[in-house]
Amino acid sequence: MKSAPAVISVAFVLGLLTWLLLHGLNINSARYDSQLRALGDFTRFERGMTREVLTARAGLSRNYDALVNMVNAYDDALTRLRDTAGLDAEQTRVIDVLSARADRQESLIERFKSRNALLQNSFAYFGLFSDRLAASESRPVVTAASALAAAMLRLTLDTSDAAARQVEDRLEELAQLQAPPAETDSVHALLLHGQMLHDLLPDIDTILKTLVAESNNREQDAMLAVILKRQLAARASARKTRLLQYITSLLLLSGIIYFGMLLRKRAMALRRRAAFEHVIANISMLFINSSNDGIDADVEMALRQLAGCIGADRAYFACVVGTTMHTYRWSRDGIAFEPGWPERVLSLAPRLDGGEDGIVYIPRMNASHPHDAMLTEAGVSGWLCIMAAYGSRDGILGFDAVRGGALTYWSEVSLFRMAFDAIGNAIRRARLEGEKERLQASLQQAARRMETIGTFASGIAHNFNNIVGAILGHAEMADARVAPGSRPAASLAEIRRAGERARELVEQILGFGRRGEGRRERVCLRTLVDETRSLLAASLPSHVTFEVDETADIAIVTGEPAQLQQVILNLCNNAAQAMKEPGRIELRIKVHDLVKPLSIGRSEVGPGRFTVISVADPGPGMDEATLERIFEPFFTTRPDGNGLGLATVREIVEQHGGAVAVQSRPDAGTRFDIWLPSGEPVEPQPAQHGSDPAFLGAGETVLVIDTDRRRLLRYEEILAALGYEPVGFTGLAEAIAACRAAHARFDAALVCHLPGGSSLDLAAALHDAAPALPIILAAPSTRDLAMPSLKTSGITELVHHPLASAELASALARSLVSSATSGRLRRAAGAS
């Protein structure tokens, strides 16, 4: 109550000073100045918009960047005018008139931009096709085109009805001519663009006239008059109040003395607060490097420092981490804790009123109070208790005065909440770090297991690669002995196509551990689905039929064909396994153009062109609980399933920048939608599996090295079928000896993949023996082969292993041509 007069006096002085400041300093003058600047900008940018529109109409501007900037600045100026008007009704009415005018101007400009863009485009094409027809051999066509161009030129300068009718007459004359067949398209295009210019020119000139007519200063003048009136009135009011400012300043001197005394008292409190915050900072720094083993000593030190701030004899912290109770204590020398203390505090504290901040502060006990009596029996004469939020029993920080005295009175004991949080967080962090170390050890063990599995999978992939090579080799040799177009030829093509997909799958397995970007190419989904149809024909149950419904557009995506085919196979096989009754699996391909992002499943796609592959089946469907888990790895509803099919589908699709959506209800079937980014709708060229006759050999001798004799014999047969004379070796020493015995015997060398990574060393040794011999390396994957190491080893070409005759023929042809060119250059250099 003693401070009430001071508070009233301060409030009165502050109110008076505020009134004098508002009326004496005329702070509204800045607002009026801002309004004047905004009004000037509004007029200037309006004229600038008209100038930019006229420039664009004259064809002197190729884009609308300057016009767009002018429109934005125009709107910004109007916004600033409206923001500074405040609640002034008169100014608001004038600004509304300006806003309506601005809307009309911008609407006209938008109409102009859209029509002028069409106009400039049509002008360009009109000129192009006019020039083409001017060079025509048909005299009537040249005359009609020239007359139309002249009439159009007049229309660009004069958009009157007479000029427009003249253009219509010239268009009609040109349309009635019998143009040569080679120029029919040009005449048609000229007529279309001429008609468009005939329609656009008068419309655009009408827009320009309206813009010019709208550009006047009537509304700006009205707004200027209102602003000036408000500004003059504010200045007059300011002059009347300046006299009171001097009188008021005399009253401030007495107030300064009073506030100085208050500030001194507050400074003392701030120094004490700063000292406590310094203690909190030291505690926080102490806990930064605390470990699970040293947390007990660090908490005890923190409790000692905090107890010194309030004059406590005992300090303790108890909390529950998980299901374990952790208790930490500190006490002065010669002072011990009572039995069961502070555990009993955890049950006592929630019964006390700690207020919103959960703090109970009793500087001196009162024995008449029931709870105080309980504390007095425990030897406590002063008590500070900080509880966890909302009176929870999960944690408590307490301080006791025991030696008959009292805790130091402090009005800002709420700061101990920071100490409670710092200690609690440090304890939880230390315990979590211990748990983290345990989890990291488990993770490292799992990583070692996965590494072992990866090595095992890589070994299987290498062995499977040899099997695929045998399939492809024998298929290509058999293909050369059957008639093209026959059923055996078609079957061999399917075998070869499946083998190539298997080879790509092996390459993905070998490159999986390296986490490299797979080889992607433009894929025609129509071709991919046709290949997949043949693979499904042999695997689908007899009661399931497969139907494909494609869009009229050609769907092209960029990706790895083997992975995309795996997506389709997984979805179709899942659908077939879910169908217990006879039914039909429908696969549809559609192309969508998204103008804005679209949420699909857990991903967001777009904008852009997307191809959607939909696989639908009339099976039993799925409920909501199953739908939420179908993409989880190893989750399956079939006893014989492995739970990886749909997880693999989503992973492949998202790696390709797409998304997966699923729609299903019990007894209503299921549909999966695969969204993939689509390329330009250009029909890709079909792959050539056979050998181009231009790449066939002419009896050149090729040295072949492979440690597997059966594989070597197969590769010799492939080379012989391509027109080359193969000479095979299973050992490096024999091959080097043959090269040194007759340098000119071999025209090229083929080094096949050797398990263990010795292929580059083998090629390098062969290159040392015959430096001029072009060497072709066959490898299952080229991702880890660096260009410097290839050049050092003398390798000129790379082909995939297992060998494909078409790829091998192309590589041999390029190597032989390059070798012949280099030989001629060396002979020419020696002759000179």
CSV table of N, CA, C and O in Angstrom, one decimal, residues 35 78-86 88-101 219 223:
chain,number,residue,atom,x,y,z
A,35,GLN,N,2.2,8.6,-46.8
A,35,GLN,CA,1.1,8.6,-47.7
A,35,GLN,C,1.4,9.4,-49.0
A,35,GLN,O,1.0,8.9,-50.1
A,78,LEU,N,-0.4,1.0,-53.6
A,78,LEU,CA,-1.7,1.0,-53.1
A,78,LEU,C,-1.9,0.4,-51.7
A,78,LEU,O,-2.6,0.9,-50.9
A,79,THR,N,-1.2,-0.7,-51.5
A,79,THR,CA,-1.2,-1.3,-50.2
A,79,THR,C,-0.7,-0.4,-49.1
A,79,THR,O,-1.2,-0.3,-48.0
A,80,ARG,N,0.4,0.3,-49.4
A,80,ARG,CA,1.0,1.2,-48.4
A,80,ARG,C,0.0,2.4,-48.1
A,80,ARG,O,-0.1,2.8,-47.0
A,81,LEU,N,-0.7,2.8,-49.2
A,81,LEU,CA,-1.7,3.9,-48.9
A,81,LEU,C,-2.8,3.4,-48.0
A,81,LEU,O,-3.2,4.1,-47.1
A,82,ARG,N,-3.2,2.1,-48.2
A,82,ARG,CA,-4.3,1.6,-47.4
A,82,ARG,C,-3.8,1.3,-46.0
A,82,ARG,O,-4.5,1.6,-45.0
A,83,ASP,N,-2.6,0.9,-45.8
A,83,ASP,CA,-2.0,0.6,-44.5
A,83,ASP,C,-1.9,1.9,-43.6
A,83,ASP,O,-2.1,1.9,-42.4
A,84,THR,N,-1.5,2.9,-44.3
A,84,THR,CA,-1.2,4.2,-43.6
A,84,THR,C,-2.5,5.0,-43.3
A,84,THR,O,-2.5,5.9,-42.6
A,85,ALA,N,-3.6,4.6,-44.0
A,85,ALA,CA,-4.9,5.3,-43.8
A,85,ALA,C,-5.5,5.1,-42.5
A,85,ALA,O,-6.2,6.0,-41.9
A,86,GLY,N,-5.3,3.9,-41.9
A,86,GLY,CA,-5.8,3.6,-40.6
A,86,GLY,C,-7.3,3.5,-40.6
A,86,GLY,O,-7.9,2.9,-41.5
A,88,ASP,N,-9.3,6.2,-40.8
A,88,ASP,CA,-9.8,7.4,-41.4
A,88,ASP,C,-10.8,7.1,-42.5
A,88,ASP,O,-10.5,6.6,-43.5
A,89,ALA,N,-12.1,7.4,-42.2
A,89,ALA,CA,-13.2,6.9,-43.2
A,89,ALA,C,-13.1,7.7,-44.5
A,89,ALA,O,-13.3,7.1,-45.6
A,90,GLU,N,-12.7,9.0,-44.4
A,90,GLU,CA,-12.7,9.8,-45.7
A,90,GLU,C,-11.5,9.3,-46.6
A,90,GLU,O,-11.7,9.1,-47.8
A,91,GLN,N,-10.4,9.0,-46.0
A,91,GLN,CA,-9.3,8.5,-46.7
A,91,GLN,C,-9.6,7.1,-47.3
A,91,GLN,O,-9.2,6.7,-48.4
A,92,THR,N,-10.3,6.3,-46.5
A,92,THR,CA,-10.6,5.0,-46.9
A,92,THR,C,-11.5,5.0,-48.2
A,92,THR,O,-11.4,4.2,-49.1
A,93,ARG,N,-12.5,5.9,-48.2
A,93,ARG,CA,-13.4,6.0,-49.3
A,93,ARG,C,-12.6,6.4,-50.6
A,93,ARG,O,-12.8,5.8,-51.7
A,94,VAL,N,-11.7,7.3,-50.5
A,94,VAL,CA,-10.9,7.7,-51.7
A,94,VAL,C,-10.0,6.6,-52.1
A,94,VAL,O,-9.8,6.3,-53.3
A,95,ILE,N,-9.4,5.9,-51.1
A,95,ILE,CA,-8.5,4.7,-51.5
A,95,ILE,C,-9.3,3.6,-52.2
A,95,ILE,O,-8.9,3.0,-53.1
A,96,ASP,N,-10.6,3.4,-51.7
A,96,ASP,CA,-11.4,2.4,-52.4
A,96,ASP,C,-11.6,2.8,-53.9
A,96,ASP,O,-11.7,1.9,-54.7
A,97,VAL,N,-11.8,4.1,-54.1
A,97,VAL,CA,-11.9,4.5,-55.6
A,97,VAL,C,-10.7,4.2,-56.3
A,97,VAL,O,-10.7,3.7,-57.5
A,98,LEU,N,-9.5,4.5,-55.7
A,98,LEU,CA,-8.2,4.2,-56.4
A,98,LEU,C,-8.1,2.7,-56.5
A,98,LEU,O,-7.6,2.2,-57.6
A,99,SER,N,-8.5,1.9,-55.6
A,99,SER,CA,-8.4,0.4,-55.7
A,99,SER,C,-9.2,-0.1,-56.8
A,99,SER,O,-8.8,-1.0,-57.5
A,100,ALA,N,-10.5,0.4,-57.0
A,100,ALA,CA,-11.3,0.0,-58.1
A,100,ALA,C,-10.6,0.3,-59.4
A,100,ALA,O,-10.7,-0.5,-60.3
A,101,ARG,N,-10.1,1.5,-59.5
A,101,ARG,CA,-9.4,1.9,-60.7
A,101,ARG,C,-8.2,1.0,-60.9
A,101,ARG,O,-7.9,0.6,-62.1
A,219,GLU,N,-8.5,10.9,-59.2
A,219,GLU,CA,-8.6,10.3,-57.9
A,219,GLU,C,-7.4,10.6,-57.1
A,219,GLU,O,-7.4,10.8,-55.9
A,223,MET,N,-7.2,12.3,-53.3
A,223,MET,CA,-6.5,11.7,-52.2
A,223,MET,C,-5.4,12.7,-51.7
A,223,MET,O,-5.2,12.9,-50.4
